[in-house]
Each structure stands twice: as C-alpha cells, then as structure tokens.
C-alpha cells in the first residue's frame, strides 16, 4: 500500500509550498462534501500537483479549466446534528463522495499517474494565467474600478 500522511493544523506558507512541490507527493486528495473556495485545491493545481477531488463545489470553477481526477458523489441531506442555522440550514444537502468511484480512480492513478501528471502541468499553466496577482487585479479593476472613481 502507498504511504499516506494526514496533515492538520496551521502550517506556514513555506511548508505548504514545500509540500506542493515535493517529488514524493503524487497528488492532492480532497473528498470534500462542499468547499467555500478551495484554496488548497488551487495552490496544489498551480504548483502542478495532480488534484483528486469530489466533483462538486467551488473548486470546480478553476479545476474545470483543465483536466483533473473528479470523484462522483451523491447529494445527501446534511446530518441534522450539523444544522446550525447559519452555515448549515435545514433542508441543505452536501456531496457524499462515492466510495467505489474513489477506489477505482485512486487505483488507476496509483498504477499510472503519468497522464494526470501531464494534466496537472497543463492546468498549472492555465491557472497561472487566470489566477495570477496581475490577472486577478485586472479582473477586479475591470469589474469595480469605475465604481471606485
């Protein structure tokens, strides 16, 4: 079996950049049920690291600019114990990743990750164009610049 490391807690930017670029790390895996934006997804992709993630939520906005390993899901009701009336409201749903799809795709990835690695390199180039500081600043200026004058 492959080595799997679970990392948690606050990590300095320098450590995160190292992890994204370490040759021994083969992919960023996130089986999220819903993501506000997905900054680690973006940082991983920009770094050229293949992304394996639930095919649901905000990270699709930028990952879909290229190819990545998407995991199928079912929309399921949020556990009633999680409903807080603010973030999780009654009748909300989240994406429950399909275990069998994940297993199938992670095995395929493990046996041959050359293609996803090329996808990651291609996506990295596109994301650097669209999500660089210069690009985002220009988009901001185009959208709200006239309102601030």
PDB file of C-alpha atoms in Angstrom:
ATOM      1  CA  UNK A   1       0.000   0.000   0.000  1.00  0.00           C
ATOM      2  CA  UNK A   2       1.160   3.557  -0.597  1.00  0.00           C
ATOM      3  CA  UNK A   3       2.307   5.752   2.262  1.00  0.00           C
ATOM      4  CA  UNK A   4      -0.474   8.091   3.334  1.00  0.00           C
ATOM      5  CA  UNK A   5       0.148  11.031   5.637  1.00  0.00           C
ATOM      6  CA  UNK A   6      -2.638  13.036   7.220  1.00  0.00           C
ATOM      7  CA  UNK A   7      -1.610  16.590   7.969  1.00  0.00           C
ATOM      8  CA  UNK A   8      -3.654  19.009  10.024  1.00  0.00           C
ATOM      9  CA  UNK A   9      -3.337  22.300  11.820  1.00  0.00           C
ATOM     10  CA  UNK A  10      -1.862  25.614  10.765  1.00  0.00           C
ATOM     11  CA  UNK A  11       1.173  25.307   8.527  1.00  0.00           C
ATOM     12  CA  UNK A  12       3.361  28.191   7.412  1.00  0.00           C
ATOM     13  CA  UNK A  13       3.198  29.157   3.737  1.00  0.00           C
ATOM     14  CA  UNK A  14       6.782  27.910   3.272  1.00  0.00           C
ATOM     15  CA  UNK A  15       5.819  24.422   4.492  1.00  0.00           C
ATOM     16  CA  UNK A  16       2.750  24.301   2.237  1.00  0.00           C
ATOM     17  CA  UNK A  17       4.801  25.339  -0.801  1.00  0.00           C
ATOM     18  CA  UNK A  18       7.313  22.610   0.006  1.00  0.00           C
ATOM     19  CA  UNK A  19       4.554  20.005   0.241  1.00  0.00           C
ATOM     20  CA  UNK A  20       3.005  21.047  -3.066  1.00  0.00           C
ATOM     21  CA  UNK A  21       6.347  20.668  -4.828  1.00  0.00           C
ATOM     22  CA  UNK A  22       7.846  17.641  -3.046  1.00  0.00           C
ATOM     23  CA  UNK A  23       8.540  14.879  -5.610  1.00  0.00           C
ATOM     24  CA  UNK A  24       7.452  12.158  -3.176  1.00  0.00           C
ATOM     25  CA  UNK A  25       3.928  13.609  -3.035  1.00  0.00           C
ATOM     26  CA  UNK A  26       1.964  12.337  -6.008  1.00  0.00           C
ATOM     27  CA  UNK A  27      -1.415  14.087  -5.606  1.00  0.00           C
ATOM     28  CA  UNK A  28      -3.589  16.397  -3.573  1.00  0.00           C
ATOM     29  CA  UNK A  29      -6.658  14.420  -2.473  1.00  0.00           C
ATOM     30  CA  UNK A  30      -9.785  16.070  -1.101  1.00  0.00           C
ATOM     31  CA  UNK A  31     -13.063  14.233  -0.694  1.00  0.00           C
ATOM     32  CA  UNK A  32     -14.838  17.337   0.485  1.00  0.00           C
ATOM     33  CA  UNK A  33     -18.612  17.497   0.844  1.00  0.00           C
ATOM     34  CA  UNK A  34     -18.618  21.166  -0.067  1.00  0.00           C
ATOM     35  CA  UNK A  35     -15.953  23.817  -0.293  1.00  0.00           C
ATOM     36  CA  UNK A  36     -16.175  27.588   0.074  1.00  0.00           C
ATOM     37  CA  UNK A  37     -13.452  28.236  -2.499  1.00  0.00           C
ATOM     38  CA  UNK A  38     -10.842  25.501  -2.280  1.00  0.00           C
ATOM     39  CA  UNK A  39      -7.609  27.435  -1.809  1.00  0.00           C
ATOM     40  CA  UNK A  40      -5.546  24.263  -1.204  1.00  0.00           C
ATOM     41  CA  UNK A  41      -7.047  22.831  -4.402  1.00  0.00           C
ATOM     42  CA  UNK A  42      -5.943  25.945  -6.304  1.00  0.00           C
ATOM     43  CA  UNK A  43      -2.495  26.075  -4.734  1.00  0.00           C
ATOM     44  CA  UNK A  44      -1.932  22.382  -5.494  1.00  0.00           C
ATOM     45  CA  UNK A  45      -3.074  22.768  -9.082  1.00  0.00           C
ATOM     46  CA  UNK A  46      -0.987  25.909  -9.656  1.00  0.00           C
ATOM     47  CA  UNK A  47       2.017  24.002  -8.298  1.00  0.00           C
ATOM     48  CA  UNK A  48       1.473  21.294 -10.907  1.00  0.00           C
ATOM     49  CA  UNK A  49       0.335  18.660  -8.432  1.00  0.00           C
ATOM     50  CA  UNK A  50      -2.461  16.393  -9.711  1.00  0.00           C
ATOM     51  CA  UNK A  51      -5.746  17.012  -7.914  1.00  0.00           C
ATOM     52  CA  UNK A  52      -8.160  14.221  -6.970  1.00  0.00           C
ATOM     53  CA  UNK A  53     -11.340  15.743  -5.550  1.00  0.00           C
ATOM     54  CA  UNK A  54     -15.090  15.497  -5.265  1.00  0.00           C
ATOM     55  CA  UNK A  55     -16.723  16.671  -8.488  1.00  0.00           C
ATOM     56  CA  UNK A  56     -18.764  19.232  -6.571  1.00  0.00           C
ATOM     57  CA  UNK A  57     -18.451  22.737  -5.187  1.00  0.00           C
ATOM     58  CA  UNK A  58     -16.446  25.885  -5.815  1.00  0.00           C
ATOM     59  CA  UNK A  59     -13.109  24.292  -6.729  1.00  0.00           C
ATOM     60  CA  UNK A  60     -14.681  23.052  -9.980  1.00  0.00           C
ATOM     61  CA  UNK A  61     -14.715  26.652 -11.217  1.00  0.00           C
ATOM     62  CA  UNK A  62     -10.959  26.655 -11.689  1.00  0.00           C
ATOM     63  CA  UNK A  63     -10.205  22.924 -11.934  1.00  0.00           C
ATOM     64  CA  UNK A  64     -12.589  22.643 -14.881  1.00  0.00           C
ATOM     65  CA  UNK A  65     -10.279  24.940 -16.840  1.00  0.00           C
ATOM     66  CA  UNK A  66      -8.284  21.763 -17.457  1.00  0.00           C
ATOM     67  CA  UNK A  67      -8.317  18.092 -16.548  1.00  0.00           C
ATOM     68  CA  UNK A  68      -8.235  16.593 -13.071  1.00  0.00           C
ATOM     69  CA  UNK A  69      -9.410  13.402 -11.364  1.00  0.00           C
ATOM     70  CA  UNK A  70     -13.006  14.013 -10.331  1.00  0.00           C
ATOM     71  CA  UNK A  71     -14.814  11.753  -7.881  1.00  0.00           C
ATOM     72  CA  UNK A  72     -18.531  11.083  -8.338  1.00  0.00           C
ATOM     73  CA  UNK A  73     -20.917  11.889  -5.498  1.00  0.00           C
ATOM     74  CA  UNK A  74     -24.496  11.709  -4.303  1.00  0.00           C
ATOM     75  CA  UNK A  75     -26.251  14.776  -2.917  1.00  0.00           C
ATOM     76  CA  UNK A  76     -27.408  13.792   0.557  1.00  0.00           C
ATOM     77  CA  UNK A  77     -29.167  15.580   3.372  1.00  0.00           C
ATOM     78  CA  UNK A  78     -26.880  17.215   5.904  1.00  0.00           C
ATOM     79  CA  UNK A  79     -26.843  15.380   9.214  1.00  0.00           C
ATOM     80  CA  UNK A  80     -29.461  17.080  11.455  1.00  0.00           C
ATOM     81  CA  UNK A  81     -26.859  17.412  14.212  1.00  0.00           C
ATOM     82  CA  UNK A  82     -24.790  19.705  11.970  1.00  0.00           C
ATOM     83  CA  UNK A  83     -27.596  22.194  11.290  1.00  0.00           C
ATOM     84  CA  UNK A  84     -26.642  25.461  12.953  1.00  0.00           C
ATOM     85  CA  UNK A  85     -28.986  27.875  11.169  1.00  0.00           C
ATOM     86  CA  UNK A  86     -26.028  29.823   9.747  1.00  0.00           C
ATOM     87  CA  UNK A  87     -23.752  27.761   7.549  1.00  0.00           C
ATOM     88  CA  UNK A  88     -25.804  24.575   7.645  1.00  0.00           C
ATOM     89  CA  UNK A  89     -29.503  25.266   7.330  1.00  0.00           C
ATOM     90  CA  UNK A  90     -32.489  22.922   7.336  1.00  0.00           C
ATOM     91  CA  UNK A  91     -33.047  21.003   4.078  1.00  0.00           C
ATOM     92  CA  UNK A  92     -29.480  21.675   2.898  1.00  0.00           C
ATOM     93  CA  UNK A  93     -27.531  18.988   1.104  1.00  0.00           C
ATOM     94  CA  UNK A  94     -23.900  18.166   0.637  1.00  0.00           C
ATOM     95  CA  UNK A  95     -21.945  15.969  -1.695  1.00  0.00           C
ATOM     96  CA  UNK A  96     -21.162  12.499  -0.376  1.00  0.00           C
ATOM     97  CA  UNK A  97     -18.270  11.093  -2.437  1.00  0.00           C
ATOM     98  CA  UNK A  98     -18.953   7.654  -3.871  1.00  0.00           C
ATOM     99  CA  UNK A  99     -16.551   5.238  -2.235  1.00  0.00           C
ATOM    100  CA  UNK A 100     -16.415   2.797  -5.151  1.00  0.00           C
ATOM    101  CA  UNK A 101     -15.663   5.558  -7.664  1.00  0.00           C
ATOM    102  CA  UNK A 102     -12.885   6.868  -5.430  1.00  0.00           C
ATOM    103  CA  UNK A 103     -11.357   3.407  -5.021  1.00  0.00           C
ATOM    104  CA  UNK A 104     -11.469   2.756  -8.768  1.00  0.00           C
ATOM    105  CA  UNK A 105      -9.892   6.085  -9.681  1.00  0.00           C
ATOM    106  CA  UNK A 106      -7.247   6.071  -6.952  1.00  0.00           C
ATOM    107  CA  UNK A 107      -6.139   2.576  -8.026  1.00  0.00           C
ATOM    108  CA  UNK A 108      -5.941   3.692 -11.641  1.00  0.00           C
ATOM    109  CA  UNK A 109      -3.997   6.797 -10.577  1.00  0.00           C
ATOM    110  CA  UNK A 110      -1.603   4.738  -8.473  1.00  0.00           C
ATOM    111  CA  UNK A 111      -0.888   2.335 -11.338  1.00  0.00           C
ATOM    112  CA  UNK A 112      -0.334   5.060 -13.931  1.00  0.00           C
ATOM    113  CA  UNK A 113      -0.084   8.677 -12.907  1.00  0.00           C
ATOM    114  CA  UNK A 114       1.830   9.944 -15.943  1.00  0.00           C
ATOM    115  CA  UNK A 115      -1.331  11.174 -17.692  1.00  0.00           C
ATOM    116  CA  UNK A 116      -2.754  13.015 -14.631  1.00  0.00           C
ATOM    117  CA  UNK A 117       0.710  14.496 -14.052  1.00  0.00           C
ATOM    118  CA  UNK A 118       0.617  15.965 -17.576  1.00  0.00           C
ATOM    119  CA  UNK A 119      -2.935  17.211 -16.986  1.00  0.00           C
ATOM    120  CA  UNK A 120      -1.648  18.915 -13.834  1.00  0.00           C
ATOM    121  CA  UNK A 121       1.201  20.618 -15.705  1.00  0.00           C
ATOM    122  CA  UNK A 122      -1.205  21.865 -18.383  1.00  0.00           C
ATOM    123  CA  UNK A 123      -3.720  23.089 -15.807  1.00  0.00           C
ATOM    124  CA  UNK A 124      -0.950  24.832 -13.864  1.00  0.00           C
ATOM    125  CA  UNK A 125      -0.072  26.935 -16.907  1.00  0.00           C
ATOM    126  CA  UNK A 126      -3.722  27.942 -17.423  1.00  0.00           C
ATOM    127  CA  UNK A 127      -4.252  28.769 -13.748  1.00  0.00           C
ATOM    128  CA  UNK A 128      -1.103  30.885 -13.600  1.00  0.00           C
ATOM    129  CA  UNK A 129      -2.543  32.913 -16.476  1.00  0.00           C
ATOM    130  CA  UNK A 130      -6.033  33.290 -14.976  1.00  0.00           C
ATOM    131  CA  UNK A 131      -5.289  33.426 -11.220  1.00  0.00           C
ATOM    132  CA  UNK A 132      -2.022  35.336 -11.011  1.00  0.00           C
ATOM    133  CA  UNK A 133      -1.933  38.510  -8.952  1.00  0.00           C
ATOM    134  CA  UNK A 134      -1.761  40.530 -12.176  1.00  0.00           C
ATOM    135  CA  UNK A 135      -4.731  38.745 -13.760  1.00  0.00           C
ATOM    136  CA  UNK A 136      -6.936  38.925 -10.669  1.00  0.00           C
ATOM    137  CA  UNK A 137      -6.055  42.613 -10.158  1.00  0.00           C
ATOM    138  CA  UNK A 138      -7.015  43.356 -13.752  1.00  0.00           C
ATOM    139  CA  UNK A 139     -10.302  41.484 -13.399  1.00  0.00           C
ATOM    140  CA  UNK A 140     -11.030  43.427 -10.206  1.00  0.00           C
ATOM    141  CA  UNK A 141     -10.214  46.716 -11.909  1.00  0.00           C
ATOM    142  CA  UNK A 142     -12.439  45.845 -14.882  1.00  0.00           C
ATOM    143  CA  UNK A 143     -15.320  44.860 -12.611  1.00  0.00           C
ATOM    144  CA  UNK A 144     -15.334  47.522  -9.910  1.00  0.00           C
ATOM    145  CA  UNK A 145     -12.729  50.072 -10.968  1.00  0.00           C
ATOM    146  CA  UNK A 146     -15.262  52.563 -12.339  1.00  0.00           C
ATOM    147  CA  UNK A 147     -17.332  52.347  -9.156  1.00  0.00           C
ATOM    148  CA  UNK A 148     -14.376  53.470  -7.035  1.00  0.00           C
ATOM    149  CA  UNK A 149     -13.582  56.609  -9.030  1.00  0.00           C
TER     150      UNK A 149
END
